[in-house]
Structures are given as structure tokens and as C-alpha cells.
Amino acid sequence: MQNTSTTAAALSPSWMNDSTAKLQKELTGKYGSQQAPRIEQGLHQVAEFWRTDDGDAATFEEFIRTNFAGDQASLDTMFNRFQSLLEQLDGHMHEITREFNQQSDLDLGPVLPFDEMFAGYDPSAHVLDDFFNNKIAFIVLLNFPLTTLDERLKNGPNWSRRQWAEVRLAERFDKRIPADVNLAIAQAGAESAQYVAQYNIWMYHLLDPQGQRLFPAKMRLLSHWNLRDEIKADYSDKQSGLAKQRMIQQVMERIVTQTIPQVVINNPTVDWSPYSNEVKPAAVKDSDTPAESRPITNSPEPDTRYAKLLKTYIASRKADPYSPTAPTLIDRRFQEDREIPEVRVKAMLEQVLSSPLVAQTAQLIQARLGRPLEPFDIWYNGFRPGSQYTEAQLDEIVAKKYPTAEAYQKDIPNLLIKLGFSPDRAQHVAENIIVDPARGSGHAMGSSMRAEKAHLRTRVEKTGMNYKGFNIAVHEMGHNVEQTFSLNDNDFTLLQGVPNTAFTEALAFVFQGHDLELLGLPAPDAKSQAEKTLNDFWSTYEIAGVALVDMSVWHWMYDHPQATPKHLDQATVQIAKDIWNHYYAPVFHKNDVVLLGVYSHMIDSFLYLPDYPIGHMIAFQIEEQMKTTGSIGPEFERMARMGRITPDLWMERATGRPVGPEALLKATQQALASAH
Ligand SMILES: [Zn+2]
């Protein structure tokens, strides 16, 4: 395609080379030859993003002469002022967003239509464009280094904290994507999300080969989440669970292969036999939807699933020429968002998928089910930590302790001391957390500047907090504690945060895993912990294959820029089968299964799925480290204060090893030994 070969350099004005050559000489003469490499890199970085609209050669040259910080003292002043001003910008933008979402996020009475409009508004949406237009972005590009992931991995361990902060500062301006390209990406994403959000299957209208209805009236399941969760729930239906699970698998396969009849999608007015693929007007009614007026045939969905995915690829590709350090969506996901090279991610996934522990876990599942495994058993959910308390008993304990949100707020210092924080540190963190009554189940909202506090949103019923609410509150409190250390106790606000969301989740899970002890009850026993580990391992095995499919499909699209939805359909089905045949068929004794292609994220989430298995691995690494040191508090603080360096460097400094599946595999091995 024409536009894939457009490079950033091709967008540069014609006089650029002459001007930069002249300035290189002039500035080196002025500031000395030891500044020459900085001058060269700065000029190159500005030239890469400067467009004709930004000004002519004279404007460019004047800008460079005025804004190059040619000695350490001016560079320090510039760095410090940029750090502090950008903290103010981010912090206040975040504050506006938090306030504008207040009515929808908190339990404060009715949400009016205009509240939703405020909640949907992003005040920072145009900041990046503004900063290129007013040239603040060019000052950063002239003075601070853009880096590739390779450089960050290779040189990062030897950088000072200040050098890391400079790298993060420059990175904010590493692409200049035109507004119409961003809009096209947002539109493709929204269109796919819309498609996914309306993809319901009306279960009462599914007929088995004997014409029987296996599912209850009005049951409407969204693909793939609800379908998968129904498979999980059906393990407890001893009578018809297996028949239901097999039928859902059949439905999922027809979605992936696009042999599903178009007319059965989100339509309760037809009956469908997923096995024979026959469609008829519904013989029973369980909704108010008026009967079909179009002719009822079983003509298949016309590759719409893959047409939507293809659109997200075509839109993403439009940004490629404007992102010189990461010129494909695949690069941007792995090198910028995850900051772990794709080859390493692939190797980690394969290490889990080909582990001998898979077959051992499969044997255990088979023994518990009392039958050979079937493909849908990738969603087996029978590994369950037991508890010596019923949910009702726990509810009573929690409600007595926390009748109101204020009662929880007051207790935060005590909870933190129980987790091993010193009274001083507990007080310091607790003072930075505000508890609010949540409308939903609860969430944590950190801040982006030190002058603002972190918010813990928790659900408290009129009868007091219940156990589920408490369990979530402890998780969210983990986020707030991390947010406090990684912003307020970090030496550079430019390094606020953690490497990526998997890290913040892993830290929050450490808190959540100790919720019983926080109530003064005994910790989960070894058996219970082993069940939890096996459940996590089996989920990682399942989602690792799904992630590999997602990755292969994106490569296929980049390799076939002219593909039609039909081609993409065929390619995806083949990729799903190949990965299944390699890593799952030896365990399930069945070939050519396409289930790994059913995840909806693959259609609307732009290569997001690999985050899940990496998240499991990171959680086990952090948990293992906490166990080794025996005390959560100081270790948690030490980890959280490292801020946003690369994942591997963070993990090496936290645990002595880079990101990888070893901790998960080790825990699984121990769990298998105790589960038999
Ligand atoms: Zn969380």
C-alpha cells in the first residue's frame, strides 16, 4: 500500500538538511565539542517532527538558537522547571477528570444526562497537539533524548534516576499523530467495540439435536465473556451441564469460523440448532422483540467479525509514519506500552504452554471430572480455595467492624500496621487516602500531582460493609498505597507510577490475599493456596494460547496489507488451529479446534491480550518475593518507590530476576505435589 511506505523523513521540509548542518557547526562552535553528540541528536529529533506549517528555515534556526540548553546549569534549570510544570498540568487535568466523573462514580443520587457528558469529556485530549503547535514539545525534543526499547534495556541499568526521568520526559513527545489519524483510530475502535457489545446469543432459542432447549428462558449471553462464564458455571450442573458446555463450544466455533447464521445474532425471534445450523421462526417467546420481517435463512454472518478487526488494523497503520521510534502497532504495544520485546513475551508464553506441568494439571482435572477432557475444559473452574467461614459469617464480621465508609477510613492505619508497615509509614500513607462511597463495586483513583490525594471508592450498604465489598476495598487500598509511594515518595515525579498495569494489579493482589488476616481471622491454609495457584496456572495456560493467536493475527495483517475480511477469516482460523494443534491437542487429544480465536478483545482491543498472561507471571514473582522476605510493608514500599522504569529492570531490582514465568511454574509444581 502507498501510505505504509511513507516515512517521517519524507514529511520534512526540503530546506531541513541544510539548516541542521549549518546549526550543528554553529552550536558546536559555541558550546564546545563535548556538546556535539547532544546537538546532533537534538537537531535530528526536532527535524523529524518539524513540518512546513511550523515555520520556514529562518524560524527553525532562530528557534534552535534560542532554546538549546548548551551547558549543564541551563539544562538542569530546564529539566526541573519542565518536571514541575508538567506535574501541575497532569495533576490538574486529572483533577478535572475526577471531578467531572464524580456524579457517575460516587453514590450521590441520580445521574442526569449532562453528568454523562461531563464524564465523557477529556480535558487533556488536545494537549499534545497544542504543545507541538506552541513548540514546547520541540524544546523537549531539542534537549532530551528519545530512546528505543533496545537502548533502554541495554543502557537503562546504568542510567541514573535523573537520566531515566529525562528519558520519560522526552518520550511524552515521541510521536506527532495528526488529529484526523487519531480520530480514525478512535472511530475504528468505537465501531468494533459497538459490534462486540451487541453480540448476544439468546440461549433459550438454541436447540440440541433432539430439538430440546437446554437453557432457561430470557437468558442472553454476550460473546465471549458470558458464554465462557456460562461454561464455567455449568460444571456445577450435574444433570445437563456437559450437554450445555458442548453446545456453547459449538456456538463459539461458529462465531470464530463465521458459519453462524447472521439472523441468530442478538435475535430472540428465531430458534437455532448450532449442530445442524438450521434456523426456524421461534416456537416460543421470551422477549418483546417483534418477530423477524426479513426472510429467515441460515446464510452466514458475512465475515463482519474480521471486517471490524481489519478496520482497526487499517486505522492503526495510519499512525505508523508519525511514530518513528515504533513504526507499527505491534512495536507500539510491545516496545512502548509493555516495554518487553515481543520475542521475549513469545518465549515466556511458550515456556508456560510447553511446560510438563500442563499435562500433570490436566490429569488432575480429568480425575476430578471423571471423564476425558474436552476442548471447553480450557475454562475448567474446579480449583477452588476452601474457606472455614461461610460468606454469611464473613458478612456479619465485616458489617460489625465497618458500618460506614468512615469506619473503614479510620481503620486504615491499623490495617497497614497489620500488613507490616511501621506506625509512621502507615500514618503517612493513610493521610494521603480519602475514602468515598462508590456507586459500583469499588475502584481506586490515584492522583497525578503530590498536592492531590488518592481516592479509595468503596461500596457500603445501609446494613454496613459486606465481605465482598471489604475484599475489594483491601485490593483498592493496595492500589492507593502503591499510588502514594510511587508518586509522593519517588525522587522524580516524571517517574511516577509502575512499569505497566500488570504491576499495579500484582501489588494490589498482595494486599487482597491477606484480607482474612486483616479481619483477625486465620490465613488461608496450604490446601486452599494450592487450589488458588492451580486455578491461576490453568488460566495462564488458556490465555497464553489466546495471546499467541492475537499476536500472530496482527503479524499476518501487517504482512498482508491488502487482505479482505474473507482472507483474514481464513488466516485467523488457521492460526487458531495451528496454535491449538501445537500446545493443546497433545493434552485434549483433539485436533483443529478454533476456540482460541473467540476472545472479543481480539476484535476491538488492538493487541491487548498478551497483558493477561504476563500479569499472572508478574503477580507470582511479586508474591514469591513477599514470602521470601516475610514482611509486606517495607518490601512493598521499596518496590513501589522505583517508579516507571522498564519492567525487567524493576523486577530485577525487586526480586533479583527479570520478568518471567519461573515463579508461577515453581508455585504450580509445589501445588501439584500437595493437591494429589
Ligand atoms: Zn485492581
XYZ file of C-alpha atoms and ligand atoms in Angstrom:
677
model
C 0.000 0.000 0.000
C 1.141 3.516 -0.787
C 0.904 5.017 2.670
C 2.734 2.254 4.540
C 5.956 3.307 2.836
C 5.623 6.951 3.916
C 8.311 7.713 6.466
C 8.649 10.533 8.924
C 11.645 11.888 6.969
C 9.502 12.228 3.844
C 7.266 14.659 5.758
C 10.198 17.043 6.469
C 10.581 20.390 4.655
C 13.172 20.447 1.855
C 15.499 23.034 3.500
C 15.830 20.947 6.659
C 19.110 19.189 5.848
C 20.940 22.418 5.028
C 19.670 24.153 8.147
C 20.593 21.346 10.528
C 24.084 21.032 9.023
C 24.646 24.771 9.471
C 23.343 24.752 13.077
C 25.387 21.696 14.027
C 28.558 23.606 13.145
C 27.447 26.855 14.726
C 26.281 25.370 18.058
C 29.309 23.093 18.391
C 31.496 26.161 17.923
C 29.548 27.994 20.611
C 29.194 25.254 23.283
C 32.231 23.052 22.635
C 32.802 19.669 21.074
C 31.659 17.712 24.150
C 28.142 19.014 23.404
C 28.346 17.845 19.768
C 26.514 14.496 20.253
C 23.652 16.217 22.159
C 23.431 18.888 19.440
C 23.307 16.271 16.733
C 20.649 14.179 18.441
C 18.547 17.213 19.370
C 18.604 18.617 15.835
C 17.715 15.236 14.397
C 14.795 14.808 16.819
C 13.352 18.238 16.079
C 13.839 17.776 12.319
C 11.920 14.523 12.408
C 8.766 16.225 13.666
C 9.032 19.726 12.150
C 6.513 20.333 9.338
C 6.310 23.157 6.805
C 3.434 24.646 8.858
C 5.702 25.043 11.888
C 7.726 27.738 10.140
C 10.332 28.391 7.471
C 14.088 27.857 7.688
C 14.655 31.180 9.456
C 12.013 30.393 12.101
C 13.520 26.939 12.638
C 17.045 28.259 13.012
C 16.003 31.029 15.386
C 14.049 28.515 17.485
C 17.063 26.210 17.818
C 19.478 29.024 18.722
C 17.099 30.316 21.407
C 16.176 27.016 23.010
C 19.216 24.770 23.047
C 20.495 24.405 26.631
C 24.213 24.199 25.897
C 25.589 23.850 29.434
C 24.694 21.730 32.455
C 23.324 24.572 34.569
C 20.786 25.700 31.940
C 19.858 22.083 31.263
C 19.216 21.487 34.999
C 17.023 24.567 35.211
C 15.093 23.494 32.146
C 14.662 19.924 33.431
C 13.453 20.981 36.873
C 11.011 23.528 35.542
C 9.569 21.153 32.945
C 9.178 18.433 35.560
C 7.330 20.697 37.937
C 5.108 22.341 35.277
C 4.153 19.032 33.682
C 3.266 17.645 37.120
C 0.916 20.612 37.518
C -0.567 20.067 34.066
C -1.119 16.326 34.523
C -2.286 16.742 38.093
C -4.889 19.382 37.340
C -6.139 17.648 34.184
C -6.584 14.522 36.288
C -8.308 16.534 38.992
C -10.807 17.923 36.451
C -11.465 14.432 35.124
C -12.032 13.130 38.647
C -14.458 15.940 39.459
C -16.316 15.594 36.156
C -16.786 11.855 36.861
C -17.834 12.357 40.474
C -21.567 12.013 39.897
C -21.245 8.811 37.849
C -18.549 7.265 40.063
C -19.952 8.008 43.510
C -23.149 7.042 45.293
C -24.596 10.562 45.178
C -28.088 10.142 43.725
C -29.384 10.199 40.150
C -27.027 10.601 37.183
C -28.506 13.169 34.781
C -27.822 13.165 31.039
C -25.447 16.130 31.327
C -23.466 14.290 34.028
C -22.653 11.657 31.438
C -21.499 14.369 29.041
C -19.146 15.753 31.679
C -17.900 12.233 32.414
C -17.203 11.624 28.729
C -15.144 14.815 28.340
C -11.348 14.568 28.299
C -9.803 17.994 29.018
C -6.314 16.783 28.059
C -7.316 15.455 24.632
C -5.614 18.291 22.729
C -2.623 18.970 24.943
C -0.153 17.103 22.747
C -1.307 18.958 19.613
C -1.137 22.262 21.493
C 2.399 21.548 22.673
C 3.604 20.893 19.140
C 1.802 23.989 17.893
C 3.264 26.275 20.574
C 6.623 24.422 20.216
C 7.038 23.373 23.872
C 7.286 19.794 22.535
C 10.167 20.851 20.266
C 12.097 22.283 23.233
C 11.943 18.861 24.892
C 12.942 17.104 21.658
C 15.869 19.502 21.193
C 17.283 18.916 24.673
C 16.359 15.437 25.939
C 16.997 12.053 24.307
C 14.417 9.847 22.625
C 15.364 6.196 23.070
C 14.424 2.857 21.596
C 13.410 -0.068 23.785
C 16.717 -1.745 22.881
C 18.628 1.220 24.285
C 16.513 1.320 27.438
C 17.085 -2.379 28.020
C 20.787 -2.268 27.244
C 21.783 1.011 28.899
C 18.934 1.539 31.373
C 20.536 -0.466 34.215
C 23.455 2.002 34.240
C 21.404 5.190 33.977
C 20.974 7.476 36.958
C 17.442 8.229 38.175
C 17.739 11.659 36.548
C 18.649 10.044 33.203
C 15.576 7.825 33.490
C 13.449 10.864 34.236
C 14.856 12.652 31.141
C 14.022 9.609 29.016
C 10.427 9.607 30.283
C 10.202 13.353 29.660
C 11.298 13.052 26.024
C 9.039 10.062 25.451
C 5.931 12.162 26.017
C 6.657 13.761 22.636
C 7.852 10.733 20.653
C 5.032 10.881 18.152
C 3.067 13.609 16.464
C -0.025 11.964 15.115
C -2.350 14.264 13.134
C -5.804 14.763 14.636
C -7.562 13.076 11.694
C -5.460 9.924 12.167
C -6.237 9.790 15.882
C -9.889 10.284 15.062
C -9.829 7.429 12.539
C -8.256 5.125 15.152
C -10.811 6.131 17.778
C -13.662 5.603 15.306
C -12.448 2.144 14.248
C -12.075 1.203 17.920
C -15.533 2.512 18.789
C -17.127 0.741 15.830
C -15.562 -2.593 16.776
C -16.477 -2.111 20.424
C -20.054 -1.426 19.384
C -20.101 -4.597 17.281
C -18.732 -6.626 20.189
C -21.129 -5.070 22.721
C -24.213 -6.160 20.759
C -23.113 -9.692 20.017
C -25.584 -11.597 22.183
C -26.765 -15.158 21.883
C -30.311 -15.889 23.099
C -29.755 -19.224 24.825
C -33.363 -20.396 25.207
C -33.539 -20.491 21.409
C -30.696 -22.969 20.971
C -31.914 -26.473 20.111
C -29.921 -29.656 20.666
C -30.020 -32.460 18.030
C -33.188 -33.820 19.704
C -34.864 -30.410 19.480
C -34.558 -29.817 23.252
C -33.930 -26.424 24.883
C -31.127 -26.730 27.420
C -31.044 -23.148 28.685
C -33.651 -21.095 30.586
C -35.955 -18.503 29.027
C -34.654 -14.916 28.706
C -31.018 -15.976 29.095
C -28.996 -13.695 26.838
C -25.221 -14.165 26.771
C -22.678 -11.737 25.379
C -19.880 -13.287 23.345
C -17.349 -14.260 24.510
C -17.396 -13.261 28.208
C -20.841 -14.541 29.214
C -20.573 -17.640 27.026
C -17.264 -18.552 28.670
C -18.606 -17.815 32.157
C -21.652 -19.999 31.464
C -19.287 -22.866 30.573
C -17.635 -22.302 33.952
C -20.956 -22.195 35.797
C -22.186 -25.369 34.070
C -19.598 -27.508 35.909
C -21.930 -27.418 38.903
C -24.952 -28.608 36.867
C -24.555 -32.349 37.265
C -27.561 -33.157 35.092
C -27.202 -31.204 31.854
C -24.005 -29.217 32.414
C -21.961 -31.270 29.972
C -24.530 -31.010 27.156
C -24.721 -27.251 27.724
C -20.944 -26.860 27.656
C -20.673 -28.828 24.423
C -23.358 -26.693 22.835
C -21.656 -23.441 23.853
C -18.428 -24.725 22.344
C -20.316 -25.358 19.112
C -21.688 -21.791 19.167
C -18.235 -20.326 19.808
C -16.736 -22.280 16.938
C -19.394 -20.981 14.583
C -18.596 -17.414 15.685
C -14.871 -17.867 15.031
C -15.405 -19.548 11.638
C -18.239 -17.147 10.761
C -20.561 -20.023 9.883
C -23.006 -18.624 12.458
C -26.253 -17.616 10.695
C -26.482 -13.808 10.571
C -30.119 -13.883 11.687
C -29.435 -15.585 15.070
C -27.125 -12.847 16.385
C -28.861 -10.875 19.125
C -32.240 -12.178 17.955
C -34.772 -13.954 20.219
C -37.323 -14.441 17.429
C -35.617 -17.408 15.790
C -34.660 -20.890 17.002
C -31.251 -22.208 16.029
C -29.673 -25.671 16.067
C -25.940 -24.938 16.342
C -25.056 -28.507 15.304
C -27.091 -28.789 12.067
C -27.040 -24.983 11.685
C -30.761 -24.975 10.902
C -32.788 -21.805 11.679
C -36.576 -21.502 12.131
C -39.017 -18.899 13.440
C -39.037 -19.153 17.242
C -41.595 -21.651 18.542
C -41.531 -19.961 21.950
C -41.412 -16.335 23.018
C -39.253 -14.934 25.839
C -38.886 -11.282 24.860
C -40.810 -8.305 23.493
C -38.726 -8.194 20.322
C -41.122 -8.173 17.314
C -40.876 -11.220 15.036
C -38.461 -11.171 12.087
C -39.759 -9.476 8.949
C -36.782 -10.387 6.779
C -36.745 -13.896 5.297
C -35.312 -16.390 7.775
C -32.353 -18.232 6.256
C -29.180 -19.614 7.702
C -26.929 -17.549 5.465
C -23.771 -16.917 7.485
C -22.588 -13.701 9.068
C -20.605 -12.202 6.162
C -17.161 -12.033 7.851
C -18.257 -8.938 9.779
C -16.113 -10.054 12.726
C -12.991 -9.876 10.585
C -14.089 -6.754 8.707
C -14.188 -4.924 12.078
C -10.775 -6.250 13.099
C -9.335 -5.291 9.727
C -10.614 -1.744 10.190
C -8.748 -1.398 13.489
C -5.584 -2.525 11.690
C -6.050 -0.142 8.738
C -6.682 2.772 11.125
C -3.672 1.863 13.315
C -1.431 1.731 10.270
C -2.218 5.379 9.504
C -0.271 6.363 12.642
C 2.844 4.418 11.609
C 4.635 7.222 9.683
C 4.207 9.604 12.617
C 5.776 7.274 15.172
C 9.426 6.989 14.073
C 10.711 5.072 17.133
C 7.912 2.466 16.966
C 6.587 2.387 13.405
C 3.921 -0.366 13.732
C 1.070 -1.010 16.160
C 2.907 -4.189 17.161
C 6.004 -2.126 18.019
C 3.952 0.414 19.945
C 2.297 -2.293 22.026
C 5.441 -4.220 22.895
C 8.159 -1.559 22.848
C 6.197 1.347 24.314
C 3.199 0.077 26.301
C 4.635 -3.187 27.632
C 8.332 -2.376 27.231
C 9.129 -6.074 26.924
C 10.369 -7.189 23.474
C 7.878 -9.308 21.585
C 10.357 -12.190 21.215
C 10.720 -12.374 24.975
C 6.955 -12.286 25.535
C 6.527 -15.055 22.982
C 9.220 -17.150 24.663
C 7.602 -16.704 28.091
C 4.204 -17.765 26.747
C 5.728 -20.805 25.056
C 7.526 -21.725 28.258
C 4.175 -21.956 30.063
C 2.407 -23.671 27.149
C 5.031 -26.375 26.764
C 5.653 -26.945 30.470
C 5.293 -30.574 31.628
C 3.121 -29.181 34.437
C 0.305 -28.719 31.886
C -0.114 -32.470 31.397
C 0.071 -33.075 35.152
C -2.576 -30.446 35.863
C -4.724 -31.850 33.045
C -4.531 -35.302 34.653
C -5.695 -33.889 37.944
C -8.638 -32.141 36.238
C -9.542 -35.318 34.388
C -9.519 -37.270 37.648
C -11.757 -34.715 39.314
C -14.194 -34.613 36.378
C -14.190 -38.400 35.987
C -14.115 -38.143 32.169
C -11.626 -37.377 29.381
C -11.023 -33.668 28.817
C -12.944 -31.822 26.119
C -11.747 -28.591 24.444
C -14.003 -26.283 26.522
C -12.197 -27.580 29.632
C -9.600 -24.875 28.968
C -12.141 -22.966 31.116
C -12.260 -25.549 33.936
C -13.038 -23.754 37.177
C -12.948 -26.522 39.771
C -9.801 -25.381 41.551
C -11.310 -23.513 44.471
C -9.784 -22.288 47.674
C -11.971 -23.543 50.521
C -12.859 -21.379 53.492
C -13.695 -22.279 57.060
C -16.200 -19.426 57.161
C -19.392 -19.078 55.166
C -19.969 -15.868 53.225
C -22.790 -15.002 55.653
C -20.479 -15.326 58.666
C -17.893 -13.147 56.981
C -20.574 -10.582 56.057
C -21.561 -10.354 59.706
C -17.986 -9.879 60.918
C -17.322 -7.163 58.324
C -20.629 -5.305 58.845
C -19.980 -5.087 62.574
C -16.459 -3.772 62.033
C -17.307 -1.347 59.227
C -20.889 0.016 59.487
C -19.860 3.063 57.388
C -17.191 4.189 54.934
C -15.815 6.470 57.686
C -15.243 3.456 59.932
C -13.076 1.916 57.208
C -11.229 5.206 56.651
C -10.407 5.413 60.373
C -9.075 1.873 60.430
C -6.637 2.261 57.505
C -3.561 2.963 59.694
C -4.293 -0.201 61.756
C -4.770 -2.284 58.622
C -1.423 -1.070 57.268
C 0.347 -1.833 60.557
C -1.089 -5.381 60.379
C 0.473 -5.644 56.916
C 3.887 -4.848 58.374
C 4.186 -1.078 57.824
C 5.727 0.877 60.687
C 3.263 3.155 62.547
C 4.997 6.168 60.969
C 4.758 4.923 57.407
C 1.180 3.701 57.983
C 0.195 7.163 59.189
C 1.974 8.839 56.267
C 0.115 6.730 53.691
C -3.248 6.795 55.469
C -3.192 10.596 55.472
C -2.971 10.540 51.686
C -6.070 8.344 51.154
C -9.650 9.637 51.011
C -12.446 7.054 51.206
C -15.541 7.815 49.068
C -18.824 5.858 48.753
C -18.761 4.143 45.323
C -21.756 3.772 43.024
C -20.360 0.499 41.623
C -18.370 -2.216 43.358
C -15.350 -0.024 44.062
C -12.192 1.310 42.460
C -9.039 3.227 43.277
C -8.197 6.590 41.789
C -4.714 7.880 42.382
C -3.621 11.426 41.631
C -1.085 12.843 39.207
C 0.396 15.530 41.442
C 1.618 15.471 45.006
C -0.774 18.168 46.161
C -3.735 15.865 45.432
C -4.736 12.810 47.446
C -5.519 9.266 46.314
C -9.182 8.194 46.441
C -10.492 4.822 47.565
C -14.003 4.235 46.290
C -15.821 1.550 48.225
C -19.338 0.185 48.401
C -21.051 0.264 51.789
C -24.640 -1.000 52.055
C -27.152 0.544 54.506
C -26.554 -2.515 56.705
C -22.799 -1.903 56.668
C -19.966 -3.180 54.510
C -20.221 -6.808 53.361
C -17.353 -9.245 52.864
C -17.230 -8.845 49.085
C -17.052 -5.075 49.498
C -14.284 -5.446 52.084
C -12.282 -7.809 49.869
C -12.465 -5.270 47.028
C -11.683 -2.349 49.361
C -8.489 -4.087 50.501
C -7.463 -4.588 46.854
C -8.162 -0.931 46.029
C -6.319 0.178 49.163
C -3.306 -1.723 47.762
C -3.576 0.452 44.641
C -3.784 3.621 46.759
C -0.725 2.674 48.805
C 1.244 1.956 45.632
C -0.005 5.232 44.112
C 1.153 7.148 47.183
C 4.657 5.682 47.301
C 5.195 5.780 43.548
C 4.215 9.461 43.296
C 4.829 11.153 46.645
C 7.917 9.206 47.718
C 9.506 8.926 44.297
C 12.587 11.115 43.749
C 11.253 12.314 40.341
C 7.579 12.953 39.559
C 8.417 12.204 35.905
C 8.961 8.598 37.091
C 5.617 8.348 38.917
C 3.760 5.046 38.630
C 4.830 1.491 37.903
C 6.091 -0.041 34.624
C 2.602 -1.095 33.473
C -0.831 -2.059 34.828
C 0.197 -5.681 35.477
C 2.497 -4.354 38.214
C -0.091 -2.228 39.967
C -2.542 -5.152 39.852
C 0.063 -7.569 41.240
C 0.780 -5.218 44.147
C -2.949 -4.819 44.864
C -3.406 -8.621 44.846
C -0.754 -8.916 47.569
C -2.988 -6.822 49.852
C -6.168 -8.633 48.787
C -4.640 -12.045 49.506
C -4.292 -11.081 53.176
C -7.834 -9.840 53.731
C -8.775 -12.555 56.233
C -5.785 -11.783 58.441
C -6.817 -8.129 58.374
C -10.128 -9.221 59.896
C -8.207 -11.058 62.619
C -9.032 -14.481 61.101
C -6.557 -17.259 60.194
C -4.840 -17.041 56.775
C -5.946 -19.464 54.008
C -4.353 -22.891 54.628
C -1.844 -24.621 52.321
C -4.543 -26.663 50.571
C -6.520 -23.556 49.816
C -3.442 -21.759 48.491
C -2.578 -24.736 46.286
C -6.050 -24.637 44.711
C -5.672 -20.936 44.000
C -2.280 -21.496 42.387
C -3.594 -24.301 40.157
C -6.519 -22.129 39.106
C -4.108 -19.314 38.149
C -1.815 -21.693 36.299
C -4.648 -23.223 34.254
C -5.967 -19.730 33.387
C -2.474 -18.697 32.322
C -2.185 -21.776 30.114
C -5.530 -20.939 28.494
C -4.896 -17.229 27.953
C -1.288 -17.739 26.783
C -2.607 -19.538 23.680
C -5.220 -16.851 23.126
C -2.459 -14.210 23.346
C -0.318 -16.055 20.788
C -3.273 -16.083 18.368
C -3.746 -12.329 18.856
C -0.037 -11.712 18.176
C 0.081 -13.951 15.084
C -3.053 -12.381 13.620
C -1.583 -8.853 13.914
C 1.581 -10.023 12.173
C -0.497 -11.621 9.461
C -2.370 -8.352 8.898
C 0.867 -6.353 8.629
C 2.221 -8.997 6.226
C -0.960 -8.855 4.094
C -1.912 -5.159 3.884
C -4.338 -5.820 1.010
C -6.252 -8.622 2.746
C -10.039 -8.819 2.585
C -12.187 -9.824 5.586
C -12.577 -13.268 3.999
C -8.778 -13.737 3.816
C -8.433 -12.605 7.415
C -11.159 -15.046 8.473
C -9.326 -17.945 6.834
C -5.971 -16.866 8.238
C -7.297 -16.448 11.793
C -8.978 -19.845 11.743
C -5.747 -21.435 10.527
C -3.636 -19.627 13.146
C -6.025 -20.671 15.936
C -5.891 -24.290 14.742
C -2.092 -24.326 14.428
C -1.561 -22.995 17.943
C -4.159 -25.403 19.299
C -2.574 -28.354 17.494
C 0.849 -27.458 18.839
C 0.104 -26.773 22.511
C -3.378 -28.097 23.332
C -4.087 -31.116 21.105
C -1.493 -33.255 22.949
C -3.436 -32.636 26.189
C -7.011 -32.681 24.853
C -6.478 -35.373 22.183
C -8.425 -33.464 19.591
C -7.082 -31.553 16.572
C -8.114 -28.412 14.683
C -10.100 -26.735 17.481
C -10.655 -22.981 16.844
C -11.762 -21.897 20.352
C -8.617 -19.817 20.961
C -9.944 -17.325 18.400
C -13.170 -16.489 20.255
C -12.000 -13.651 22.519
C -13.750 -10.372 21.720
C -10.675 -8.375 22.792
C -9.032 -9.609 19.620
C -11.614 -7.686 17.576
C -11.668 -4.328 19.372
C -8.670 -4.057 21.706
C -5.636 -3.550 19.415
C -3.358 -6.395 20.571
C -4.189 -6.184 24.257
C -4.477 -9.896 25.132
C -0.790 -10.639 25.933
C -1.171 -8.412 29.015
C -3.194 -11.103 30.788
C -0.681 -13.979 30.909
C 2.196 -11.559 31.653
C 0.084 -10.207 34.521
C -0.233 -13.674 36.084
C 3.530 -14.207 35.874
C 4.310 -10.839 37.458
C 1.813 -11.459 40.278
C 3.559 -14.717 41.200
C 7.002 -13.101 41.117
C 5.963 -10.332 43.477
C 4.103 -12.715 45.767
C 7.114 -15.021 45.974
C 9.365 -12.102 46.888
C 6.980 -11.011 49.657
C 7.011 -14.557 51.041
C 10.816 -14.720 50.947
C 11.230 -11.542 52.956
C 8.340 -12.349 55.299
C 7.202 -8.743 55.743
C 4.985 -6.955 53.267
C 5.217 -3.340 54.415
C 8.865 -2.315 53.848
C 9.195 -4.546 50.778
C 6.047 -3.066 49.222
C 7.375 0.455 49.782
C 10.808 -0.387 48.357
C 9.225 -1.815 45.198
C 6.633 0.931 44.672
C 9.200 3.741 45.001
C 11.136 2.539 41.950
C 8.524 4.122 39.713
C 8.195 3.725 35.980
C 11.414 2.144 34.763
C 11.335 -0.844 32.379
C 9.522 -3.975 33.651
C 12.640 -6.150 33.596
C 14.790 -3.633 35.438
C 12.030 -3.057 38.002
C 11.628 -6.789 38.531
C 15.377 -7.401 38.758
C 15.693 -4.746 41.426
C 12.584 -6.052 43.188
C 13.291 -9.798 43.081
C 16.714 -10.373 41.527
C 15.289 -11.744 38.263
C 13.717 -10.253 35.115
C 10.021 -10.752 34.289
C 9.317 -14.426 33.562
C 7.154 -17.451 34.355
C 9.574 -19.226 36.746
C 7.806 -18.180 39.964
C 4.430 -19.272 38.571
C 5.839 -22.618 37.445
C 7.601 -23.206 40.759
C 4.435 -22.470 42.745
C 2.436 -24.757 40.430
C 4.882 -27.603 40.927
C 4.529 -27.271 44.701
C 0.746 -27.014 44.424
C 0.546 -30.170 42.308
C 2.626 -32.044 44.859
C 0.207 -31.096 47.637
C -3.014 -31.451 45.618
C -2.603 -35.136 44.788
Zn -7.045 -3.562 40.591
